[in-house]
XYZ file of C-alpha atoms in Angstrom:
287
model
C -12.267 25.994 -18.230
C -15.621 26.655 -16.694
C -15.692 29.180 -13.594
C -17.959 29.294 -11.143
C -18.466 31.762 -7.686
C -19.576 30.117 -4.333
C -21.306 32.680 -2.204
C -22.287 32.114 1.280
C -26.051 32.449 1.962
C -26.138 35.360 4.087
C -27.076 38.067 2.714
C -30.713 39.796 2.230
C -32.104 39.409 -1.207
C -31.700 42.739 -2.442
C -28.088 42.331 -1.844
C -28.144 38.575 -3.110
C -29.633 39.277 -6.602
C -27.657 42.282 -7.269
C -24.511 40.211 -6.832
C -25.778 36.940 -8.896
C -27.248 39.374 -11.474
C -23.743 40.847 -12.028
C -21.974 37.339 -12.056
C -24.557 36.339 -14.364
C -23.433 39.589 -16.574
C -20.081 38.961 -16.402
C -20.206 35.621 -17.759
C -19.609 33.217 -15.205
C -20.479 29.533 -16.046
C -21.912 28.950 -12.338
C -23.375 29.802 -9.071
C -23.229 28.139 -5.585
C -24.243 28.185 -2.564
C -23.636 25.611 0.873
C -26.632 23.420 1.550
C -26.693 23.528 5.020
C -29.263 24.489 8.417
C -25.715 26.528 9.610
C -22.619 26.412 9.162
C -19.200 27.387 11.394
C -19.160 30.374 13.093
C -22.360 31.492 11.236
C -24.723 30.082 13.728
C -26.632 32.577 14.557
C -26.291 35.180 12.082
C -28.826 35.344 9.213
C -28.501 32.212 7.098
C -30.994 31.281 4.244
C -31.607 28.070 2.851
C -30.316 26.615 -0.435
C -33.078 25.541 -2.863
C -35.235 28.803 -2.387
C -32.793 30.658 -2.627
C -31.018 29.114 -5.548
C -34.582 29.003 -7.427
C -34.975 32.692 -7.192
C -31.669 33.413 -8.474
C -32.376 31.344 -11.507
C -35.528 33.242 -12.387
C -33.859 36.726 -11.674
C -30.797 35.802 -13.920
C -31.308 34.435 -17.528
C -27.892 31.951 -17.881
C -26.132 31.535 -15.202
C -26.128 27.847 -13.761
C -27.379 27.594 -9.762
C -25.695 24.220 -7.658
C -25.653 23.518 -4.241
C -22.391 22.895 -2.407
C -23.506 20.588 -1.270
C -26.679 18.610 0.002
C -26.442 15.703 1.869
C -28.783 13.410 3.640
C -27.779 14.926 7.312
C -31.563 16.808 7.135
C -33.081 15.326 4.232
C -35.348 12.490 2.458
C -35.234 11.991 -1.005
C -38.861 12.449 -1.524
C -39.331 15.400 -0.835
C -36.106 16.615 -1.768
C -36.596 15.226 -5.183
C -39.852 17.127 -5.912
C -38.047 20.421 -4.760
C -35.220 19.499 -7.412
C -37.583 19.001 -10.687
C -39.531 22.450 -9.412
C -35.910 24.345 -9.150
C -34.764 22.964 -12.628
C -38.365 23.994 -14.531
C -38.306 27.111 -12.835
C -34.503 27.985 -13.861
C -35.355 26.191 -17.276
C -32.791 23.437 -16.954
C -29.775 25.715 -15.138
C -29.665 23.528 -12.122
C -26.389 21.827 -10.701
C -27.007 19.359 -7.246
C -23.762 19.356 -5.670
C -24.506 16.348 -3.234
C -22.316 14.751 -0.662
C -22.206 12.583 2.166
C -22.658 15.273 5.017
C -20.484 15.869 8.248
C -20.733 15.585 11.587
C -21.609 18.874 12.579
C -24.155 20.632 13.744
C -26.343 19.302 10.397
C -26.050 16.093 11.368
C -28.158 16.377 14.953
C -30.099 18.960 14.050
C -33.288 16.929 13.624
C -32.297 15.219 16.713
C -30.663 12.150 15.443
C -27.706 10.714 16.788
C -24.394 11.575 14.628
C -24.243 8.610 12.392
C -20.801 6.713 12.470
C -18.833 7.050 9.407
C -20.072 3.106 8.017
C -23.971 4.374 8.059
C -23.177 7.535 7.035
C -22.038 6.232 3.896
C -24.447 4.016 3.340
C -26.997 6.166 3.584
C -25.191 8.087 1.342
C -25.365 5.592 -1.300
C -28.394 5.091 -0.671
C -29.511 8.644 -0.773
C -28.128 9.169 -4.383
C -29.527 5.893 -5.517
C -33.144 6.697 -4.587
C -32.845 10.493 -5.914
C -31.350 9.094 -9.301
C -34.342 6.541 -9.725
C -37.207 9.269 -8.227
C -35.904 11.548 -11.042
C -35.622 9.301 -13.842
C -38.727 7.054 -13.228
C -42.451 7.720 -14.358
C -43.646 6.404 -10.875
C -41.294 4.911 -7.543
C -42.225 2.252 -4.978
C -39.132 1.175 -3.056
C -38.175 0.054 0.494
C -34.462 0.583 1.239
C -32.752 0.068 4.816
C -32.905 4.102 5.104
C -35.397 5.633 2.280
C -38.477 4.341 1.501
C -41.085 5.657 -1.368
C -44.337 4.598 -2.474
C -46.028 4.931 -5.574
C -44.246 8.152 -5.740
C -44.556 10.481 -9.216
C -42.700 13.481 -9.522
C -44.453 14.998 -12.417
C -43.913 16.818 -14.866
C -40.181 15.521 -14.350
C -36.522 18.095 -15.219
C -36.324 19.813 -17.613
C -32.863 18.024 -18.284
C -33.166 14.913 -19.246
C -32.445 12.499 -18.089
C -32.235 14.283 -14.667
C -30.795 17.121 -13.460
C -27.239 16.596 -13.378
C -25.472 14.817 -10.340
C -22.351 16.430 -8.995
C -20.585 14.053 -6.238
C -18.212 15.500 -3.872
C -15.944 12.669 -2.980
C -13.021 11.733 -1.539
C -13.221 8.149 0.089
C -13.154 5.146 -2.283
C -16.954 4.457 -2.056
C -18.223 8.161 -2.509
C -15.711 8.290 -5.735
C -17.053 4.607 -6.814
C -20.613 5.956 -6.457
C -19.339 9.347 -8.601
C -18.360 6.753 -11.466
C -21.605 4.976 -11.277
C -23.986 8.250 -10.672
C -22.338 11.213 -11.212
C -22.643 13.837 -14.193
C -19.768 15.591 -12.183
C -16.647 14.719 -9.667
C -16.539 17.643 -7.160
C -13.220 17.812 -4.709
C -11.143 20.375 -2.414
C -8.300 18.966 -3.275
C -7.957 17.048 0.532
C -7.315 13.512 0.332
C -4.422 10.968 2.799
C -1.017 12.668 1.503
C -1.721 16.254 2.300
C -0.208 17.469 -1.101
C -3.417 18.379 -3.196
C -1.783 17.200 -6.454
C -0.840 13.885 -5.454
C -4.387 12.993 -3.765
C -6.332 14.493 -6.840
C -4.724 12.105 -8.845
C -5.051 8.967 -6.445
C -8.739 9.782 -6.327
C -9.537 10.188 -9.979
C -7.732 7.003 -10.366
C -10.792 5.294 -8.357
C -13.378 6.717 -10.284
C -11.198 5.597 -13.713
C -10.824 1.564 -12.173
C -14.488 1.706 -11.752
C -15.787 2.909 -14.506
C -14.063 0.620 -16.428
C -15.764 -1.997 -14.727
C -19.464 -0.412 -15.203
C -18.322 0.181 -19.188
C -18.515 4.063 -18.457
C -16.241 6.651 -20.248
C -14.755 8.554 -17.363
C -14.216 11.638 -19.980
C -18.106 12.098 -19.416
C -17.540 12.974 -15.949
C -16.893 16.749 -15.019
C -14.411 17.337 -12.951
C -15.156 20.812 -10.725
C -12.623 21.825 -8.084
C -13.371 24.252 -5.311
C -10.434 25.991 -4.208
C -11.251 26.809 -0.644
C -9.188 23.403 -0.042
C -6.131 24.454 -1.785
C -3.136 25.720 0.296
C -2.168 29.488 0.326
C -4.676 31.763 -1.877
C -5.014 31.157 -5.819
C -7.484 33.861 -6.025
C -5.260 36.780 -3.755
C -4.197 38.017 -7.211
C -5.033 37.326 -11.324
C -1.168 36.128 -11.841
C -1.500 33.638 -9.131
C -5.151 31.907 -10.390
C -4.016 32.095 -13.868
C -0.970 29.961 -12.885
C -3.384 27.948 -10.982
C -5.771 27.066 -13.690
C -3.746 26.259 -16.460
C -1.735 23.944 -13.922
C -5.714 22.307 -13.710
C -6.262 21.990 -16.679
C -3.399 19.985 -17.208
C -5.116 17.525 -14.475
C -7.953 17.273 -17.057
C -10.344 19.640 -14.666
C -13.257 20.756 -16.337
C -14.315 23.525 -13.828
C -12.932 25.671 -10.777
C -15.314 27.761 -8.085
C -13.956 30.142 -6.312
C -15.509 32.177 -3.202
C -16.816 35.249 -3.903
C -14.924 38.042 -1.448
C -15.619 38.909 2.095
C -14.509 41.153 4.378
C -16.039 39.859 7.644
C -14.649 36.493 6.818
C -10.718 36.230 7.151
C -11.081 32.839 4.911
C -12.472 34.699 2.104
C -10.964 38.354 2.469
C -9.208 37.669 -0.869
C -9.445 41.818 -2.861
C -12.911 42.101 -4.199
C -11.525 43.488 -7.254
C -10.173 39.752 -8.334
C -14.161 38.909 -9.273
C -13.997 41.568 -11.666
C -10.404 41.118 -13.261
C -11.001 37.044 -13.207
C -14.166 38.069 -15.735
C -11.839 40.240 -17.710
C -9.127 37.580 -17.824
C -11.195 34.359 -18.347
C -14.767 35.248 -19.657
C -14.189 37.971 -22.115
């Protein structure tokens, strides 16, 4: 089991790097951060964005993976987006994760001064969005007109370092977002939140999607990761070791190839898990 740390962007560099140096030094598999212009009760307090920040963390660690948790196409084109992407993945020499999703209806999805797309065009534009960064990435040169995204004679050059693009992990819950996983995505990311309410039960239902179409594309759904971020979980798997090693041997059961956790914080009552459990989790797992 892979473990990764999400950390909120919030903190001043100095801070920042001494943290994601240490995780690095521990051993973690991963590092990520939310892709977003604010978030929650944040607004207002210092918030930095994503893909600068995630770049600089690659070249002040040396193995570490970087992701974002995740973008969406709320404040975003693919263009432009996609030549950020190739320059993060040379600059952390191939360590880079994009955690992608179809975006929310907060204050993201205005922000730019758009009306809040209804769920149908949010989706599509979804689908649209991960389409159009898959064939940017992957294509020498890209001339396309879609109904949301358009590009013309577009080169993102010299291209990822991971080939054939940097790898594509879909947060999904809906059937089309986890049909679009099984035709796109390197990676399956989830809370655990789906129709029933019991975590086990909708994991299952979900995964089931992705398996029914990727049989129909031909795919091997065994060559999808399967990353689960426990902030959607009931109760606290990470308020003590006993309790997340329970957790994660009951995941990897369900065939999960990777669990995040959020790093501690004490001015955050959703994350004011013991800091020592960063520490002992390294011990336990990475040692």
């Amino acid at each position: 089991m892979r473990i990764g740390v999400l950390c909120l962007p919030t903190d001043e560099w100095p801070v920042w790097v001494e943290r994601a140096r240490r995780l690095d030094e521990l051993g973690f598999h991963h590092l990520w951060t939310f892709d977003h212009l604010s978030w929650r009760h944040y607004a207002g307090r210092p918030w930095h964005s994503a893909i600068p920040l995630l770049t600089a963390t690659a070249a002040a660690t040396s193995r570490i993976r970087v992701g974002t948790l995740v973008a969406s196409p709320n404040f975003r084109h693919p263009v432009p987006f996609g030549h950020e992407l190739m320059t993060a993945d040379r600059i952390s020499a191939g360590r880079l994760i994009l955690g992608i999703g179809g975006g929310g209806t907060g204050w993201d999805a205005t922000a730019l001064g758009q009306r809040p797309w209804p769920p149908p065009e949010r989706t599509a534009r979804f689908t649209e969005f991960v389409s159009t960064l898959d064939t940017l990435l992957t294509q020498p040169e890209t001339s396309l007109r879609g109904t949301y995204y358009s590009a013309e004679n577009v080169r993102i050059v010299p291209g990822c370092v991971q080939q054939p693009r940097i790898p594509f992990a879909i947060a999904a819950v809906g059937p089309k977002a986890l049909r679009l996983t099984a035709k796109h995505g390197d990676a399956w990311i989830t809370t655990g939140r789906g129709k029933t309410g019991d975590w086990r039960t909708d994991l299952a239902d979900q995964w089931q999607i992705v398996e029914a179409e990727c049989e129909k594309l031909g795919r091997d759904p065994a060559g999808i990761d399967k990353i689960l971020v426990t902030s959607g979980i009931p109760g606290r798997v990470t308020a003590d070791i006993d309790e997340f090693d329970d957790f994660v041997v009951e995941l990897e059961a369900y065939g999960f190839t990777d669990v995040v956790f959020p790093y501690p914080r004490s001015d955050d009552d959703n994350y004011d898990d013991p800091p020592e459990i960063v520490e002992q989790i390294a011990e336990h797992f990475l040692r």
